[in-house]
PDB file of C-alpha atoms in Angstrom:
ATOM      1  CA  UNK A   1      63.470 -25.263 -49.148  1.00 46.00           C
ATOM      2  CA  UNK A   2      65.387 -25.642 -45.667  1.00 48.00           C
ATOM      3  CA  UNK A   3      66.654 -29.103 -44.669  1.00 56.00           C
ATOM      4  CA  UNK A   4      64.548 -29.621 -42.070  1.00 53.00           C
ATOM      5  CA  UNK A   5      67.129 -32.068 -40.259  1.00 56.00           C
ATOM      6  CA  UNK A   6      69.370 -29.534 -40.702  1.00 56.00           C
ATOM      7  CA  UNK A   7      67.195 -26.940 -38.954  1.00 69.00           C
ATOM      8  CA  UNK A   8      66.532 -29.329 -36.104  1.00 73.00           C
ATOM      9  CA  UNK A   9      70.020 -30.009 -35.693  1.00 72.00           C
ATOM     10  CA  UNK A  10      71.101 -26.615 -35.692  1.00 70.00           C
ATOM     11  CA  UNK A  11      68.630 -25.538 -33.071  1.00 77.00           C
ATOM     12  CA  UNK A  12      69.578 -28.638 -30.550  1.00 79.00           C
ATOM     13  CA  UNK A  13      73.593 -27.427 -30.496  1.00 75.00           C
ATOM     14  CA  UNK A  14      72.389 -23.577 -29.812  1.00 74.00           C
ATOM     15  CA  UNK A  15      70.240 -24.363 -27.211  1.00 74.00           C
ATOM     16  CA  UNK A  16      72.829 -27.063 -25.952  1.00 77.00           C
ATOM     17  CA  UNK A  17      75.481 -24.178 -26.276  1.00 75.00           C
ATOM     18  CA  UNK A  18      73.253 -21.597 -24.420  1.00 75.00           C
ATOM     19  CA  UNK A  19      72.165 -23.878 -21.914  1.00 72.00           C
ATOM     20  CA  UNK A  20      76.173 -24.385 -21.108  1.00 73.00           C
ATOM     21  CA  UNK A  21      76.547 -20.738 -21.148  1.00 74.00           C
ATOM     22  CA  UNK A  22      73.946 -19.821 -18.511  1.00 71.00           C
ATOM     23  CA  UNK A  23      75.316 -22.958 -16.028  1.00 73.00           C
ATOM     24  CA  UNK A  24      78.651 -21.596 -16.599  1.00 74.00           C
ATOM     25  CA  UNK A  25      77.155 -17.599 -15.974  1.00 82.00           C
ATOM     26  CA  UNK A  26      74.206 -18.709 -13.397  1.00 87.00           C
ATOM     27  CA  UNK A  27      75.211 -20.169  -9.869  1.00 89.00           C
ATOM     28  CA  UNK A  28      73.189 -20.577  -6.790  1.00 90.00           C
ATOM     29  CA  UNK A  29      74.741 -21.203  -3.390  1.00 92.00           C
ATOM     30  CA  UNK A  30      73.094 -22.560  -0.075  1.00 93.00           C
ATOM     31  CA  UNK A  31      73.227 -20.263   3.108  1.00 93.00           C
ATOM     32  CA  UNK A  32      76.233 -22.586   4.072  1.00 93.00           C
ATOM     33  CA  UNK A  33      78.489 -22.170   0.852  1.00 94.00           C
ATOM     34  CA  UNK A  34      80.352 -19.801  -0.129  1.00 95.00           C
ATOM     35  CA  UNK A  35      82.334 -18.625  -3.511  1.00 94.00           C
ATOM     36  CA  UNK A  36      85.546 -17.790  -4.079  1.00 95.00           C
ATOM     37  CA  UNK A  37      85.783 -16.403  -7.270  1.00 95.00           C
ATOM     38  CA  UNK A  38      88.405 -15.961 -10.096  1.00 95.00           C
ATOM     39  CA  UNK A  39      88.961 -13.895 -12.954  1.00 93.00           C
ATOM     40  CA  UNK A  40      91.674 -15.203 -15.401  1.00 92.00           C
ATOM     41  CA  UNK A  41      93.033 -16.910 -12.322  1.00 90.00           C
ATOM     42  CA  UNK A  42      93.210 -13.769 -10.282  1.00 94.00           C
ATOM     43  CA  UNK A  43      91.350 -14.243  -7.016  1.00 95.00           C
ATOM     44  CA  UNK A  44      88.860 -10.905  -6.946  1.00 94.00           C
ATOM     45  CA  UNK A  45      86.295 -11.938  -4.267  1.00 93.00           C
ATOM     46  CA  UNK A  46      84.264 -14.066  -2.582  1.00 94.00           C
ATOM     47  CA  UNK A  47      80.426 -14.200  -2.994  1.00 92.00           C
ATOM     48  CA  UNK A  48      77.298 -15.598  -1.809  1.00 83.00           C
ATOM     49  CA  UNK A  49      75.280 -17.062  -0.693  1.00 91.00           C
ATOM     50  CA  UNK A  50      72.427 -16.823  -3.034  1.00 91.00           C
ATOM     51  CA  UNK A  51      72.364 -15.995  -6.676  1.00 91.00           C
ATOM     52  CA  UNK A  52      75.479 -14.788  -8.093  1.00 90.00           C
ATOM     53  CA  UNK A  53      76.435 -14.331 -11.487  1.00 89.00           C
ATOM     54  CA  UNK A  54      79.767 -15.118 -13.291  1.00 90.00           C
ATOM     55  CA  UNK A  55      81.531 -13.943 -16.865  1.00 89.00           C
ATOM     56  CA  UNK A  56      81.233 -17.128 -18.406  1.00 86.00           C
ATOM     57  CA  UNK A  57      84.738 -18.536 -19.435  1.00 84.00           C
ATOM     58  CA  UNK A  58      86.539 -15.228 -17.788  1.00 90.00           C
ATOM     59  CA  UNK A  59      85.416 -16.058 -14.126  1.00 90.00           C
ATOM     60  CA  UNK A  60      86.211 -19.486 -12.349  1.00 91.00           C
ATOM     61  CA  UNK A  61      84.473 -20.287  -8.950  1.00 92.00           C
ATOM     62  CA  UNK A  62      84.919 -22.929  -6.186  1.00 93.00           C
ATOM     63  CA  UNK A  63      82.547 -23.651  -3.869  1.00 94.00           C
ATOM     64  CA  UNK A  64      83.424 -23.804   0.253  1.00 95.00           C
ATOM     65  CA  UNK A  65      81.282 -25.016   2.795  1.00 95.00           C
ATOM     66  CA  UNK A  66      81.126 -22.927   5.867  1.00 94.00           C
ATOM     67  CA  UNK A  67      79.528 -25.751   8.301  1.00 95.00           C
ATOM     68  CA  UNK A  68      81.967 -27.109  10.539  1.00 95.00           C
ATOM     69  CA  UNK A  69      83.639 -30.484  10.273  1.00 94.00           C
ATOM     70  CA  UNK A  70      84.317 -33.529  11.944  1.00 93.00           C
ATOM     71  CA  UNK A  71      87.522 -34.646  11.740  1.00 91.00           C
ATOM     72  CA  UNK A  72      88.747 -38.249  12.835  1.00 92.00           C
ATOM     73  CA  UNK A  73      92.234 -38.303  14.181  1.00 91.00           C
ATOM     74  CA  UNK A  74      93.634 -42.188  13.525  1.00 89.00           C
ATOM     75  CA  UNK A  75      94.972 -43.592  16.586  1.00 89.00           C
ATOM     76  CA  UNK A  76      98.413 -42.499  16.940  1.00 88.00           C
ATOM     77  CA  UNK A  77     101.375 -44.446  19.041  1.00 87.00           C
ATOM     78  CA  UNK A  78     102.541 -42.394  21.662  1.00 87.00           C
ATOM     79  CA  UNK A  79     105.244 -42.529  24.351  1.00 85.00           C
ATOM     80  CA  UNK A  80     104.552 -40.575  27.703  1.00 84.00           C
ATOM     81  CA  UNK A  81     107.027 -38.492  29.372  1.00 85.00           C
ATOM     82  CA  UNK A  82     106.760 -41.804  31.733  1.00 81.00           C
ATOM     83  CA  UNK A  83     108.156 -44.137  29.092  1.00 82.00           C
ATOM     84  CA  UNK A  84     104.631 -45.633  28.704  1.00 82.00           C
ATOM     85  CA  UNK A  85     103.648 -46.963  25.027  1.00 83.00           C
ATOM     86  CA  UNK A  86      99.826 -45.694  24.213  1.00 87.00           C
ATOM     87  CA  UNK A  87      97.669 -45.620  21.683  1.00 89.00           C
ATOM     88  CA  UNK A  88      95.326 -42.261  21.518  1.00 91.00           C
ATOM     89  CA  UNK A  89      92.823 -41.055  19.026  1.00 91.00           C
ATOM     90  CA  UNK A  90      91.050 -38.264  18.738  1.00 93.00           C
ATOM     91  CA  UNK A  91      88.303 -35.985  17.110  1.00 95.00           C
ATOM     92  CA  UNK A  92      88.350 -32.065  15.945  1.00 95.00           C
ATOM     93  CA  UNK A  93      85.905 -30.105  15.495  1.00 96.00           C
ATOM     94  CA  UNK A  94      86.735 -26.794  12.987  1.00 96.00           C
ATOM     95  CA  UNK A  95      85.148 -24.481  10.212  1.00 96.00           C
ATOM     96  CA  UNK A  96      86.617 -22.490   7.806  1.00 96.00           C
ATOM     97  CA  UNK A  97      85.959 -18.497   8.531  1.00 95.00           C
ATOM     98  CA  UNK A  98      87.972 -16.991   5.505  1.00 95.00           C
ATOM     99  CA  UNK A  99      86.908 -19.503   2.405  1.00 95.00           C
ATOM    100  CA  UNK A 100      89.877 -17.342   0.070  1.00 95.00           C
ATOM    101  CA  UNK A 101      92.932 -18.370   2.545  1.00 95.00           C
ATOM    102  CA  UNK A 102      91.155 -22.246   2.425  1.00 95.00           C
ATOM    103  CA  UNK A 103      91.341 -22.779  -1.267  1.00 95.00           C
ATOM    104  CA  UNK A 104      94.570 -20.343  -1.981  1.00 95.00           C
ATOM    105  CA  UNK A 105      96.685 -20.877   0.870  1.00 93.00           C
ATOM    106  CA  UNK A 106      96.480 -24.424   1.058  1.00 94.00           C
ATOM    107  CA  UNK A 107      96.294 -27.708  -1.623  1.00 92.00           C
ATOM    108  CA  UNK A 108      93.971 -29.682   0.202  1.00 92.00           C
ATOM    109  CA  UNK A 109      92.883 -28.081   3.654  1.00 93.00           C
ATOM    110  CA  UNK A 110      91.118 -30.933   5.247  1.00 93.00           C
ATOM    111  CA  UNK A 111      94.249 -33.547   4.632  1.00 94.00           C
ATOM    112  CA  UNK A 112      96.686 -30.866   5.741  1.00 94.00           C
ATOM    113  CA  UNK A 113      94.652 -30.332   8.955  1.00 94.00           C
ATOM    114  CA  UNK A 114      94.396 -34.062   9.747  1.00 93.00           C
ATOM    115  CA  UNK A 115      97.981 -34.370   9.242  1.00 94.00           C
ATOM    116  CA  UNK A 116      98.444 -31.394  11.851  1.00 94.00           C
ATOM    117  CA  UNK A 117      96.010 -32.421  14.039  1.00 94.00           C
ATOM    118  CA  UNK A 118      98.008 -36.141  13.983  1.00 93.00           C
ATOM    119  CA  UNK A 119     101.537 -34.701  14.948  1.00 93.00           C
ATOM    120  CA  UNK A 120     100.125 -31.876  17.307  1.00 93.00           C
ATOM    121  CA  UNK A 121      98.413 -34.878  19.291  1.00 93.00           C
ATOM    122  CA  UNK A 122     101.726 -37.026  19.544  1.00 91.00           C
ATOM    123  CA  UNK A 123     103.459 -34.192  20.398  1.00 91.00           C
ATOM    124  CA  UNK A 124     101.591 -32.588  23.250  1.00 92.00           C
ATOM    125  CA  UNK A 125     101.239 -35.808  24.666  1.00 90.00           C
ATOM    126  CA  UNK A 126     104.240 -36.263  24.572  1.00 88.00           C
ATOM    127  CA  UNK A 127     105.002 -34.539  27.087  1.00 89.00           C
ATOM    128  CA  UNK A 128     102.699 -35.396  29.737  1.00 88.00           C
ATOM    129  CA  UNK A 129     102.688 -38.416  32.217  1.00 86.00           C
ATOM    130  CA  UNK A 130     100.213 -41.839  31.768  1.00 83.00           C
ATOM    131  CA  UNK A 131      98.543 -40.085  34.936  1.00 82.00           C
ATOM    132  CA  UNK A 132      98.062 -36.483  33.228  1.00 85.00           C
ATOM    133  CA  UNK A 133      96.438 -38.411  29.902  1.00 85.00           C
ATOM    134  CA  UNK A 134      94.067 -40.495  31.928  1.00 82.00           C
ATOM    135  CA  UNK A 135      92.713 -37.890  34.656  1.00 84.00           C
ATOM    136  CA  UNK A 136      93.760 -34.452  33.092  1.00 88.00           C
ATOM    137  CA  UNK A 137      91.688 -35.181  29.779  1.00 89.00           C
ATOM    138  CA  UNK A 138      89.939 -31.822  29.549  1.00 90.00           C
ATOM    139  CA  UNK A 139      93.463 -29.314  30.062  1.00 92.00           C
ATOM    140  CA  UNK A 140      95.240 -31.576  27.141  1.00 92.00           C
ATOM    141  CA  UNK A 141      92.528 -31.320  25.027  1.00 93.00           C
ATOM    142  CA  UNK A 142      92.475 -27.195  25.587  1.00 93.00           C
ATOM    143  CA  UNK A 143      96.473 -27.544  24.745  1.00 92.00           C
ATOM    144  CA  UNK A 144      96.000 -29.121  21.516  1.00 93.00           C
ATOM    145  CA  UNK A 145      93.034 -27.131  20.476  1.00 94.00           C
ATOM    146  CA  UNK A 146      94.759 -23.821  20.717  1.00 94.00           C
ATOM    147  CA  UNK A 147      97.754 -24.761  19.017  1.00 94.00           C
ATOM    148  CA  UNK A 148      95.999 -26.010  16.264  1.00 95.00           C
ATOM    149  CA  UNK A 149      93.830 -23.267  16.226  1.00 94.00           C
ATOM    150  CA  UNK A 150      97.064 -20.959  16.388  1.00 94.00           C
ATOM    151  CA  UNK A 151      99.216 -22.867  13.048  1.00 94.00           C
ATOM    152  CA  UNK A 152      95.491 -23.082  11.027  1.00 95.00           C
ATOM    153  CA  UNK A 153      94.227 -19.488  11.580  1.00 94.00           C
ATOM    154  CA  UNK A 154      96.538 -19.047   8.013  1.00 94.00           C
ATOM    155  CA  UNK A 155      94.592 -21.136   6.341  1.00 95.00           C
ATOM    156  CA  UNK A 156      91.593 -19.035   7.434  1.00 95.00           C
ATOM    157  CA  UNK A 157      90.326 -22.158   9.224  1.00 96.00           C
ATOM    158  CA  UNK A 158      88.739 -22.099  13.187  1.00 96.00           C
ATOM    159  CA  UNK A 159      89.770 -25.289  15.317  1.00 95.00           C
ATOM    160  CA  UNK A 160      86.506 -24.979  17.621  1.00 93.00           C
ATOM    161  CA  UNK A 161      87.113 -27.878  19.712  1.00 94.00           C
ATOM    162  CA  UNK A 162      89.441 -31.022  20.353  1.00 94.00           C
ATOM    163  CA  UNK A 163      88.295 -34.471  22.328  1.00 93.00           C
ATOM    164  CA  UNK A 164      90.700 -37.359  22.919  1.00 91.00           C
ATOM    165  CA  UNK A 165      88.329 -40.536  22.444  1.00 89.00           C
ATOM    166  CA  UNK A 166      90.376 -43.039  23.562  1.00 86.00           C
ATOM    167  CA  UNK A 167      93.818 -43.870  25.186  1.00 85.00           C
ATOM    168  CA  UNK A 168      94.343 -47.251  25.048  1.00 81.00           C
ATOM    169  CA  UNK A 169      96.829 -49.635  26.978  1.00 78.00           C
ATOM    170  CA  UNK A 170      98.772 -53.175  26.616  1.00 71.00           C
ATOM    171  CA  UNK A 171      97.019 -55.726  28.778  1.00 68.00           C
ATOM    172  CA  UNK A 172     100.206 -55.774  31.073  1.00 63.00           C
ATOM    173  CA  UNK A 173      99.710 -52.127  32.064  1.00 63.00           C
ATOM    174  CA  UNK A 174      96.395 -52.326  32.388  1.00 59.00           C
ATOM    175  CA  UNK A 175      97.438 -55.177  35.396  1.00 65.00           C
ATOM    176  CA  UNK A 176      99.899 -52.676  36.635  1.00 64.00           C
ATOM    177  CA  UNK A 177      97.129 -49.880  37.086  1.00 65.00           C
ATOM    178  CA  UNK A 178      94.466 -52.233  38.627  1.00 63.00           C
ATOM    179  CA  UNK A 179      97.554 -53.147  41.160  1.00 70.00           C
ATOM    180  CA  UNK A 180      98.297 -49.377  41.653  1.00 68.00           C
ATOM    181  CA  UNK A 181      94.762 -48.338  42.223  1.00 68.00           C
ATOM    182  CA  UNK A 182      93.965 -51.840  44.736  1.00 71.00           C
ATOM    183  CA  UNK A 183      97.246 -50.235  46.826  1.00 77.00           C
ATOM    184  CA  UNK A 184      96.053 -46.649  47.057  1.00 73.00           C
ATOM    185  CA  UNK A 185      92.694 -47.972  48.728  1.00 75.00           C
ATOM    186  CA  UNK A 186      94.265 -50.316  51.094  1.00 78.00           C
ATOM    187  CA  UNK A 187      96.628 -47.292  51.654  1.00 81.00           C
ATOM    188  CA  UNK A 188      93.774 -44.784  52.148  1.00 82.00           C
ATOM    189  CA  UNK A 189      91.419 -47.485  54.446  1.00 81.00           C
ATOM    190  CA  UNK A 190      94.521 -47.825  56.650  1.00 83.00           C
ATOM    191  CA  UNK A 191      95.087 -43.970  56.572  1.00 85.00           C
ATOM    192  CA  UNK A 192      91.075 -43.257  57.918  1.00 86.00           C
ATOM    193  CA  UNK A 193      90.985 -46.002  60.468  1.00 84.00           C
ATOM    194  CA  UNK A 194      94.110 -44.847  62.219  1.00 84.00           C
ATOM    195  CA  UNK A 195      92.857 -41.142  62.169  1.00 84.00           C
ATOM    196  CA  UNK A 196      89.666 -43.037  63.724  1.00 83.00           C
ATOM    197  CA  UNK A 197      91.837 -44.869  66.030  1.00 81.00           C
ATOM    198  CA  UNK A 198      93.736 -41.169  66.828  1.00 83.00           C
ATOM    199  CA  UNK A 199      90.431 -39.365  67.506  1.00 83.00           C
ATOM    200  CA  UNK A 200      88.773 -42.343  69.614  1.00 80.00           C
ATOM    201  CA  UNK A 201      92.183 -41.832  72.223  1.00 79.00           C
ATOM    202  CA  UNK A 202      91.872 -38.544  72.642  1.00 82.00           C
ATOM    203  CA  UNK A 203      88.584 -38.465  73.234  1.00 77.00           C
ATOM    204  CA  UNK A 204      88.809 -41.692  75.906  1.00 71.00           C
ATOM    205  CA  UNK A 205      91.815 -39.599  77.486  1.00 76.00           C
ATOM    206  CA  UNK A 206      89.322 -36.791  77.887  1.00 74.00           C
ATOM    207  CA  UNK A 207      86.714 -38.717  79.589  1.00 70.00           C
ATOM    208  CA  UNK A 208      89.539 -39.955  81.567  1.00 67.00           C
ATOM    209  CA  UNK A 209      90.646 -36.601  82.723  1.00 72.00           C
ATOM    210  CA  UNK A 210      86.930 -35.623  83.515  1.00 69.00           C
ATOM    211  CA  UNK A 211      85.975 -38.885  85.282  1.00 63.00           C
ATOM    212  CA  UNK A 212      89.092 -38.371  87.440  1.00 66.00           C
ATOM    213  CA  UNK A 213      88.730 -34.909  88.021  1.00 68.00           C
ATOM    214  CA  UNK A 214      85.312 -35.028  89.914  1.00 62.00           C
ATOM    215  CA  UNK A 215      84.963 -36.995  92.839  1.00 59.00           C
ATOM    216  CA  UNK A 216      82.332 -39.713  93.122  1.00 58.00           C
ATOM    217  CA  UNK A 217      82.063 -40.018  89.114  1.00 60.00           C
ATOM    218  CA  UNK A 218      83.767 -42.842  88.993  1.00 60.00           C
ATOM    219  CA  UNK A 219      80.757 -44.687  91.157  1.00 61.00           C
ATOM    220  CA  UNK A 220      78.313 -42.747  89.172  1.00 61.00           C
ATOM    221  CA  UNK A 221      80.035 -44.324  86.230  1.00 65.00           C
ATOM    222  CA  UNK A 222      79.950 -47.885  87.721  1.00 62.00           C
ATOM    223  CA  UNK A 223      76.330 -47.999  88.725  1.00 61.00           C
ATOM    224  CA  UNK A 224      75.509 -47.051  85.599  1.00 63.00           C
ATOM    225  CA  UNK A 225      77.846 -49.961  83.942  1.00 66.00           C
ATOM    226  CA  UNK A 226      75.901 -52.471  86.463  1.00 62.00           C
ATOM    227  CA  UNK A 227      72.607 -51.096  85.213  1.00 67.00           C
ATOM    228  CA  UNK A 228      72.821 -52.242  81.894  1.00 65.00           C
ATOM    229  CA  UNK A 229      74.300 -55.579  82.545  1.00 61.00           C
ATOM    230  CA  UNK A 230      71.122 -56.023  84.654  1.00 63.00           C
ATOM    231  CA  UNK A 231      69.194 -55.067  81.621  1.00 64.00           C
ATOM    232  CA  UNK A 232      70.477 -57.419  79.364  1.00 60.00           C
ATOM    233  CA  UNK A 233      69.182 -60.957  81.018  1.00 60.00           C
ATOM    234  CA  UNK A 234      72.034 -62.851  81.241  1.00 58.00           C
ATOM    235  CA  UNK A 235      72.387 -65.347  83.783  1.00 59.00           C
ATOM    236  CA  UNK A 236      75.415 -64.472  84.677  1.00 62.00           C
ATOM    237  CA  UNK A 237      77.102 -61.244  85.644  1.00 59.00           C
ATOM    238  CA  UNK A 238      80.261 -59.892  85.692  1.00 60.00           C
ATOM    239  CA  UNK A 239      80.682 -56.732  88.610  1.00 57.00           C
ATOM    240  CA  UNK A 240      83.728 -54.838  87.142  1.00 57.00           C
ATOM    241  CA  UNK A 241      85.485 -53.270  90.349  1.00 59.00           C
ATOM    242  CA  UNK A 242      87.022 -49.568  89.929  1.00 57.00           C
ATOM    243  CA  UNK A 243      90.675 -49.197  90.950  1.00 59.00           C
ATOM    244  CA  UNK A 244      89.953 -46.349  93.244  1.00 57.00           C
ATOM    245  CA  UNK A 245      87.984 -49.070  95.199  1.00 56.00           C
ATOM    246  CA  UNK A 246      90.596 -51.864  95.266  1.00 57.00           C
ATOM    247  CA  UNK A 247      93.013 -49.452  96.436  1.00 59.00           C
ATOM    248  CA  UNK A 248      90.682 -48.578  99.620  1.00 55.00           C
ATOM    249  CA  UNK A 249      90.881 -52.295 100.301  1.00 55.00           C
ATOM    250  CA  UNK A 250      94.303 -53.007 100.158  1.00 57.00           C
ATOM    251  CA  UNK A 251      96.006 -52.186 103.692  1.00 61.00           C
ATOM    252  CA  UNK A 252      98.970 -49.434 103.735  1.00 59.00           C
ATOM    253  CA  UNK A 253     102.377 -50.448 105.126  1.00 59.00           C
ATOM    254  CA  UNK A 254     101.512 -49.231 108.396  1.00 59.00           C
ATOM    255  CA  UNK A 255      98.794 -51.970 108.569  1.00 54.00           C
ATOM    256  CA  UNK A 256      96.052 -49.487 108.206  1.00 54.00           C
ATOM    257  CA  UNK A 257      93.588 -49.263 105.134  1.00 50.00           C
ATOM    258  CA  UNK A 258      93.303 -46.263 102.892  1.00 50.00           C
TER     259      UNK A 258
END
C-alpha cells in the first residue's frame, strides 16, 4: 500500500515546483511596462506589453515603466553671475523611450538623472544675473531642459520638460529689491509727468502762436474768459486785462497813445 502522507506530500512540492515554473515562464505586462529581456545574461530584446513568455531559468527579465516621471530637484545653493547667494529648486519631467539603454547603460537611471538634473541647474544658473532668474524664468528653464535632454538621450531617457519652482532670497536682499523696485516707479512717475509737462508747452505755445496770429482773437478769447466767471456766482470778480490792451493805454514817448 502507498503512504498516503507520502503521496500527499509528494504532490504539494510538484505542484509547488510547477507553479514556480510557470511564474518564472508566464509574465504579463501593463500597456505602460515594458521588458527587457535576457538570455544567460545576454540582452536579446525587449517585449511587451501583454503576455510574453520566458525560458524559465535561461531568460531573465526586468520590468520598465514607460509613463513619465516626476522628478524633484532639492534646492540647490547657487551664486549668480551677480555675486548673489540663492537658493533654487526645481522639477523635471522625463520618460524613458529606449527601456534596453535604461537598465544596461546605466546602474540606477532615476538617481543618476537627479544628480544631473542637480549640477545642470547650478550650473546654468550660474551664469545668469538675479534679474535673468527672476523675470527670464521660461528661457532658463528651455536651457536646462535641452541639455539634459542632450547628456540623457544615452541612457535612452526623454527630458520632456524643466520648471524652476522656487528661487529663494536672504531677507536682506529681499529689502534691497523692494528698494530697487520703489526707485524705478518714482523714476518712471517722474519720467511721464515731465513728458506731460513737455506736451502741455508745446501745445500752450501753439495756441499762443494761433491766438497771436489772428487779429481780434485775443478779445474773442477774453469775453469768453469773462463768461464763465459770470457763470460761476461768485461775488466777486476778477476782469483779467490782455496785454495787447494795456499797451493801447500806455502813452508813446511822443505823448501820443498807441
Amino acid at each position: 500500500m502507498f503512504d498516503l502522507g507520502f503521496d500527499l506530500g509528494f504532490i504539494i512540492v510538484a505542484v509547488v515546483i510547477i507553479a514556480s515554473i510557470l511564474s518564472a515562464a508566464i509574465k504579463i505586462l501593463r500597456e505602460y511596462e515594458r521588458a527587457v529581456v535576457f538570455t544567460l545574461g545576454r540582452y536579446t530584446g525587449t517585449a511587451g506589453p501583454g503576455l510574453i513568455i520566458l525560458i524559465p531559468f535561461i531568460q531573465q527579465m526586468v520590468r520598465v515603466d514607460t509613463r513619465t516621471f516626476a522628478e524633484d530637484v532639492p534646492s540647490q545653493d547657487v551664486i549668480s553671475q551677480d555675486n548673489v547667494s540663492v537658493k533654487v529648486n526645481a522639477v523635471i519631467y522625463y520618460r524613458i523611450v529606449t527601456p534596453e539603454f535604461a537598465i544596461i547603460r546605466v546602474e540606477d537611471f532615476r538617481m543618476a538623472t537627479s544628480q544631473l538634473a542637480q549640477t545642470t541647474l547650478r550650473s546654468v544658473l550660474g551664469k545668469h544675473d538675479l534679474d535673468e532668474m527672476l523675470s527670464e524664468r521660461d528661457k532658463l528653464n528651455a536651457d536646462i531642459q535641452q541639455i539634459l535632454d542632450e547628456q540623457t538621450e544615452a541612457w535612452g531617457i526623454k527630458v520632456s520638460n524643466v520648471e524652476i519652482k522656487h528661487v529663494d532670497l536672504d531677507t536682506s536682499m529681499i529689502r534691497a529689491i523692494a528698494r530697487q523696485a520703489e526707485a524705478e516707479r518714482e523714476r518712471r512717475a517722474k519720467v511721464i509727468s515731465a513728458e506731460g509737462e513737455q506736451q502741455a508747452a508745446q501745445k500752450l505755445s501753439e495756441a499762443a502762436k494761433i491766438l497771436a496770429s489772428e487779429e481780434g482773437s485775443m478779445q474773442l478769447r477774453y469775453l469768453g474768459t469773462l463768461t464763465e466767471l459770470g457763470n460761476e456766482g461768485s461775488s466777486t470778480i476778477v476782469f483779467p486785462m490782455p496785454i495787447d490792451l494795456l499797451s493801447q493805454m500806455v502813452p508813446k514817448p511822443d505823448g501820443s497813445k498807441s
